[in-house]
Amino acid sequence: VRLSDDIIPSKYCVIFKRTLRGREYIPKMKHPDEQWFGHQCKNKKYMKLFCIFAMDILQGNYLPIDYSTIDILKTYPQPTSVKVMTHYYQLVLADYFRKYDYGKIGNIKHYQSETPPDYDLSQVTAATYIYHSKYDVIAPPKDIKWLIQRLPNVRNVTMVKKFSHMGFATSPYLRPINMIIVKNLLENK
């Protein structure tokens, strides 16, 4: 699974890792539904345009967005550690799906190998139903194809046209599509 270096340049992984070492990437808020970003989107008029722009970027440009769903951003981003974000960037920037890379010495300590082991997706035994879109910039079709080839119990794959990663939560066409998805899941138990 790999995104172009144009989207997230590898130098940013190092910046995040060095500047935030041992700290949280996103600090915890007293109430999980009142994250800073969402609070700004909801309560500051001048920020709404920025928030809509952010949704467009996450959603995929020029795809329909139900702007009343902007409240969904009040829960984003959720707190996470620098290690989790570093691992995410390792996965984005690599051509493999492996455990966290601690570096040669750390990997030997944790895995008894200079490189971290791949996740063995053949061990996933749960029935898997995949719904995706060719406009998803976070999980593009080539990555979905890669995933399908490795999961042993894929029961159904459905490509939803003109949807994106956030489309399953923010599209104005969300309700009928989700009803079809739920119906298919119930029929294929």
PDB file of C-alpha atoms in Angstrom, residues 16-145:
ATOM      1  CA  PHE A  16       6.779  14.342  13.022  1.00  0.00           C
ATOM      2  CA  LYS A  17       8.928  11.693  14.646  1.00  0.00           C
ATOM      3  CA  ARG A  18      11.682  14.072  15.775  1.00  0.00           C
ATOM      4  CA  THR A  19       9.575  16.984  16.985  1.00  0.00           C
ATOM      5  CA  LEU A  20       6.914  14.968  18.777  1.00  0.00           C
ATOM      6  CA  ARG A  21       8.970  12.048  20.094  1.00  0.00           C
ATOM      7  CA  GLY A  22       7.203  10.533  23.089  1.00  0.00           C
ATOM      8  CA  ARG A  23       4.284  12.946  23.004  1.00  0.00           C
ATOM      9  CA  GLU A  24       0.758  12.669  21.699  1.00  0.00           C
ATOM     10  CA  TYR A  25       0.209  13.597  18.082  1.00  0.00           C
ATOM     11  CA  ILE A  26      -3.242  14.987  18.891  1.00  0.00           C
ATOM     12  CA  PRO A  27      -3.811  15.941  22.543  1.00  0.00           C
ATOM     13  CA  LYS A  28      -6.801  14.529  24.423  1.00  0.00           C
ATOM     14  CA  MET A  29      -9.765  16.787  25.049  1.00  0.00           C
ATOM     15  CA  LYS A  30     -12.044  16.546  28.078  1.00  0.00           C
ATOM     16  CA  HIS A  31     -14.903  15.482  25.840  1.00  0.00           C
ATOM     17  CA  PRO A  32     -14.092  13.366  22.747  1.00  0.00           C
ATOM     18  CA  ASP A  33     -16.767  15.123  20.677  1.00  0.00           C
ATOM     19  CA  GLU A  34     -15.174  18.517  21.218  1.00  0.00           C
ATOM     20  CA  GLN A  35     -11.866  18.218  19.404  1.00  0.00           C
ATOM     21  CA  TRP A  36     -10.203  21.486  18.490  1.00  0.00           C
ATOM     22  CA  PHE A  37     -10.739  21.179  14.736  1.00  0.00           C
ATOM     23  CA  GLY A  38     -14.425  20.375  15.070  1.00  0.00           C
ATOM     24  CA  HIS A  39     -14.922  23.092  17.658  1.00  0.00           C
ATOM     25  CA  GLN A  40     -13.459  25.635  15.242  1.00  0.00           C
ATOM     26  CA  CYS A  41     -15.653  24.384  12.383  1.00  0.00           C
ATOM     27  CA  LYS A  42     -18.801  24.499  14.457  1.00  0.00           C
ATOM     28  CA  ASN A  43     -18.329  27.707  16.425  1.00  0.00           C
ATOM     29  CA  LYS A  44     -16.311  30.069  14.237  1.00  0.00           C
ATOM     30  CA  LYS A  45     -17.974  31.334  11.085  1.00  0.00           C
ATOM     31  CA  TYR A  46     -14.727  32.267   9.365  1.00  0.00           C
ATOM     32  CA  MET A  47     -13.441  28.709   9.881  1.00  0.00           C
ATOM     33  CA  LYS A  48     -16.410  27.047   8.178  1.00  0.00           C
ATOM     34  CA  LEU A  49     -14.965  27.731   4.721  1.00  0.00           C
ATOM     35  CA  PHE A  50     -11.673  26.181   5.785  1.00  0.00           C
ATOM     36  CA  CYS A  51     -13.519  23.170   7.211  1.00  0.00           C
ATOM     37  CA  ILE A  52     -15.496  22.735   4.013  1.00  0.00           C
ATOM     38  CA  PHE A  53     -12.209  22.926   2.083  1.00  0.00           C
ATOM     39  CA  ALA A  54     -10.759  20.250   4.412  1.00  0.00           C
ATOM     40  CA  MET A  55     -13.802  18.051   3.791  1.00  0.00           C
ATOM     41  CA  ASP A  56     -13.361  18.527   0.041  1.00  0.00           C
ATOM     42  CA  ILE A  57      -9.738  17.384   0.305  1.00  0.00           C
ATOM     43  CA  LEU A  58     -10.645  14.324   2.402  1.00  0.00           C
ATOM     44  CA  GLN A  59     -13.746  13.648   0.362  1.00  0.00           C
ATOM     45  CA  GLY A  60     -12.086  14.044  -2.996  1.00  0.00           C
ATOM     46  CA  ASN A  61     -12.513  17.254  -4.913  1.00  0.00           C
ATOM     47  CA  TYR A  62     -15.752  17.903  -6.773  1.00  0.00           C
ATOM     48  CA  LEU A  63     -17.649  15.036  -5.185  1.00  0.00           C
ATOM     49  CA  PRO A  64     -21.011  15.806  -3.606  1.00  0.00           C
ATOM     50  CA  ILE A  65     -20.936  16.662   0.093  1.00  0.00           C
ATOM     51  CA  ASP A  66     -23.898  17.131   2.394  1.00  0.00           C
ATOM     52  CA  TYR A  67     -22.592  20.208   4.178  1.00  0.00           C
ATOM     53  CA  SER A  68     -24.926  19.606   7.108  1.00  0.00           C
ATOM     54  CA  THR A  69     -22.551  16.750   7.948  1.00  0.00           C
ATOM     55  CA  ILE A  70     -19.814  19.241   8.808  1.00  0.00           C
ATOM     56  CA  ASP A  71     -20.622  18.450  12.458  1.00  0.00           C
ATOM     57  CA  ILE A  72     -18.942  15.077  11.878  1.00  0.00           C
ATOM     58  CA  LEU A  73     -15.662  16.983  11.994  1.00  0.00           C
ATOM     59  CA  LYS A  74     -16.238  17.882  15.632  1.00  0.00           C
ATOM     60  CA  THR A  75     -14.892  14.439  16.518  1.00  0.00           C
ATOM     61  CA  TYR A  76     -11.785  14.773  14.348  1.00  0.00           C
ATOM     62  CA  PRO A  77      -9.009  14.231  14.782  1.00  0.00           C
ATOM     63  CA  GLN A  78      -9.140  11.846  17.709  1.00  0.00           C
ATOM     64  CA  PRO A  79      -6.157  11.615  20.052  1.00  0.00           C
ATOM     65  CA  THR A  80      -3.414   9.242  19.035  1.00  0.00           C
ATOM     66  CA  SER A  81       0.228   8.698  19.794  1.00  0.00           C
ATOM     67  CA  VAL A  82       3.205   9.736  17.730  1.00  0.00           C
ATOM     68  CA  LYS A  83       4.065   6.036  17.384  1.00  0.00           C
ATOM     69  CA  VAL A  84       0.688   5.300  15.782  1.00  0.00           C
ATOM     70  CA  MET A  85       1.088   8.221  13.363  1.00  0.00           C
ATOM     71  CA  THR A  86       4.675   7.210  12.575  1.00  0.00           C
ATOM     72  CA  HIS A  87       3.497   3.672  11.802  1.00  0.00           C
ATOM     73  CA  TYR A  88       0.765   5.078   9.591  1.00  0.00           C
ATOM     74  CA  TYR A  89       3.348   7.099   7.643  1.00  0.00           C
ATOM     75  CA  GLN A  90       5.622   4.041   7.401  1.00  0.00           C
ATOM     76  CA  LEU A  91       2.746   2.131   5.805  1.00  0.00           C
ATOM     77  CA  VAL A  92       1.798   4.971   3.454  1.00  0.00           C
ATOM     78  CA  LEU A  93       5.348   5.438   2.213  1.00  0.00           C
ATOM     79  CA  ALA A  94       6.226   1.767   1.764  1.00  0.00           C
ATOM     80  CA  ASP A  95       5.378  -1.034  -0.637  1.00  0.00           C
ATOM     81  CA  TYR A  96       4.542  -3.445   2.164  1.00  0.00           C
ATOM     82  CA  PHE A  97       2.124  -3.937   5.048  1.00  0.00           C
ATOM     83  CA  ARG A  98       4.341  -4.569   8.059  1.00  0.00           C
ATOM     84  CA  LYS A  99       4.490  -4.105  11.777  1.00  0.00           C
ATOM     85  CA  TYR A 100       6.050  -0.977  13.241  1.00  0.00           C
ATOM     86  CA  ASP A 101       9.644  -0.383  12.114  1.00  0.00           C
ATOM     87  CA  TYR A 102      11.850   0.394  15.132  1.00  0.00           C
ATOM     88  CA  GLY A 103      15.048   0.541  13.043  1.00  0.00           C
ATOM     89  CA  LYS A 104      17.547  -2.341  12.770  1.00  0.00           C
ATOM     90  CA  ILE A 105      18.501  -2.556  16.455  1.00  0.00           C
ATOM     91  CA  GLY A 106      14.938  -2.047  17.691  1.00  0.00           C
ATOM     92  CA  ASN A 107      13.582  -4.569  15.206  1.00  0.00           C
ATOM     93  CA  ILE A 108      16.074  -7.192  16.396  1.00  0.00           C
ATOM     94  CA  LYS A 109      14.960  -6.507  19.969  1.00  0.00           C
ATOM     95  CA  HIS A 110      11.235  -6.722  19.140  1.00  0.00           C
ATOM     96  CA  TYR A 111      11.107  -9.175  16.226  1.00  0.00           C
ATOM     97  CA  GLN A 112      14.496 -10.967  16.217  1.00  0.00           C
ATOM     98  CA  SER A 113      14.925  -9.665  12.665  1.00  0.00           C
ATOM     99  CA  GLU A 114      16.450  -6.538  11.098  1.00  0.00           C
ATOM    100  CA  THR A 115      13.146  -5.796   9.379  1.00  0.00           C
ATOM    101  CA  PRO A 116       9.654  -5.959  10.842  1.00  0.00           C
ATOM    102  CA  PRO A 117       7.478  -8.898   9.782  1.00  0.00           C
ATOM    103  CA  ASP A 118       4.627  -8.463   7.326  1.00  0.00           C
ATOM    104  CA  TYR A 119       1.095  -8.700   8.654  1.00  0.00           C
ATOM    105  CA  ASP A 120      -0.245 -12.088   7.593  1.00  0.00           C
ATOM    106  CA  LEU A 121      -3.656 -11.208   6.189  1.00  0.00           C
ATOM    107  CA  SER A 122      -4.276 -14.864   5.326  1.00  0.00           C
ATOM    108  CA  GLN A 123      -4.917 -15.329   9.057  1.00  0.00           C
ATOM    109  CA  VAL A 124      -7.991 -13.043   8.929  1.00  0.00           C
ATOM    110  CA  THR A 125     -10.854 -15.530   9.000  1.00  0.00           C
ATOM    111  CA  ALA A 126     -13.818 -13.162   9.414  1.00  0.00           C
ATOM    112  CA  ALA A 127     -16.158 -12.804   6.476  1.00  0.00           C
ATOM    113  CA  THR A 128     -15.197  -9.579   4.727  1.00  0.00           C
ATOM    114  CA  TYR A 129     -17.414  -7.296   2.651  1.00  0.00           C
ATOM    115  CA  ILE A 130     -15.597  -4.508   0.853  1.00  0.00           C
ATOM    116  CA  TYR A 131     -17.265  -1.304  -0.310  1.00  0.00           C
ATOM    117  CA  HIS A 132     -15.012   1.150  -2.078  1.00  0.00           C
ATOM    118  CA  SER A 133     -14.889   3.886  -4.684  1.00  0.00           C
ATOM    119  CA  LYS A 134     -12.483   4.725  -7.461  1.00  0.00           C
ATOM    120  CA  TYR A 135     -12.426   8.319  -6.158  1.00  0.00           C
ATOM    121  CA  ASP A 136     -11.115   7.348  -2.715  1.00  0.00           C
ATOM    122  CA  VAL A 137      -7.738   9.048  -2.300  1.00  0.00           C
ATOM    123  CA  ILE A 138      -7.032   7.292   1.016  1.00  0.00           C
ATOM    124  CA  ALA A 139      -7.878   3.741  -0.109  1.00  0.00           C
ATOM    125  CA  PRO A 140      -7.471   3.875  -3.907  1.00  0.00           C
ATOM    126  CA  PRO A 141      -8.566   0.990  -6.167  1.00  0.00           C
ATOM    127  CA  LYS A 142      -5.021  -0.410  -6.526  1.00  0.00           C
ATOM    128  CA  ASP A 143      -4.804  -0.770  -2.733  1.00  0.00           C
ATOM    129  CA  ILE A 144      -8.257  -2.363  -2.578  1.00  0.00           C
ATOM    130  CA  LYS A 145      -7.185  -4.858  -5.257  1.00  0.00           C
TER     131      LYS A 145
END
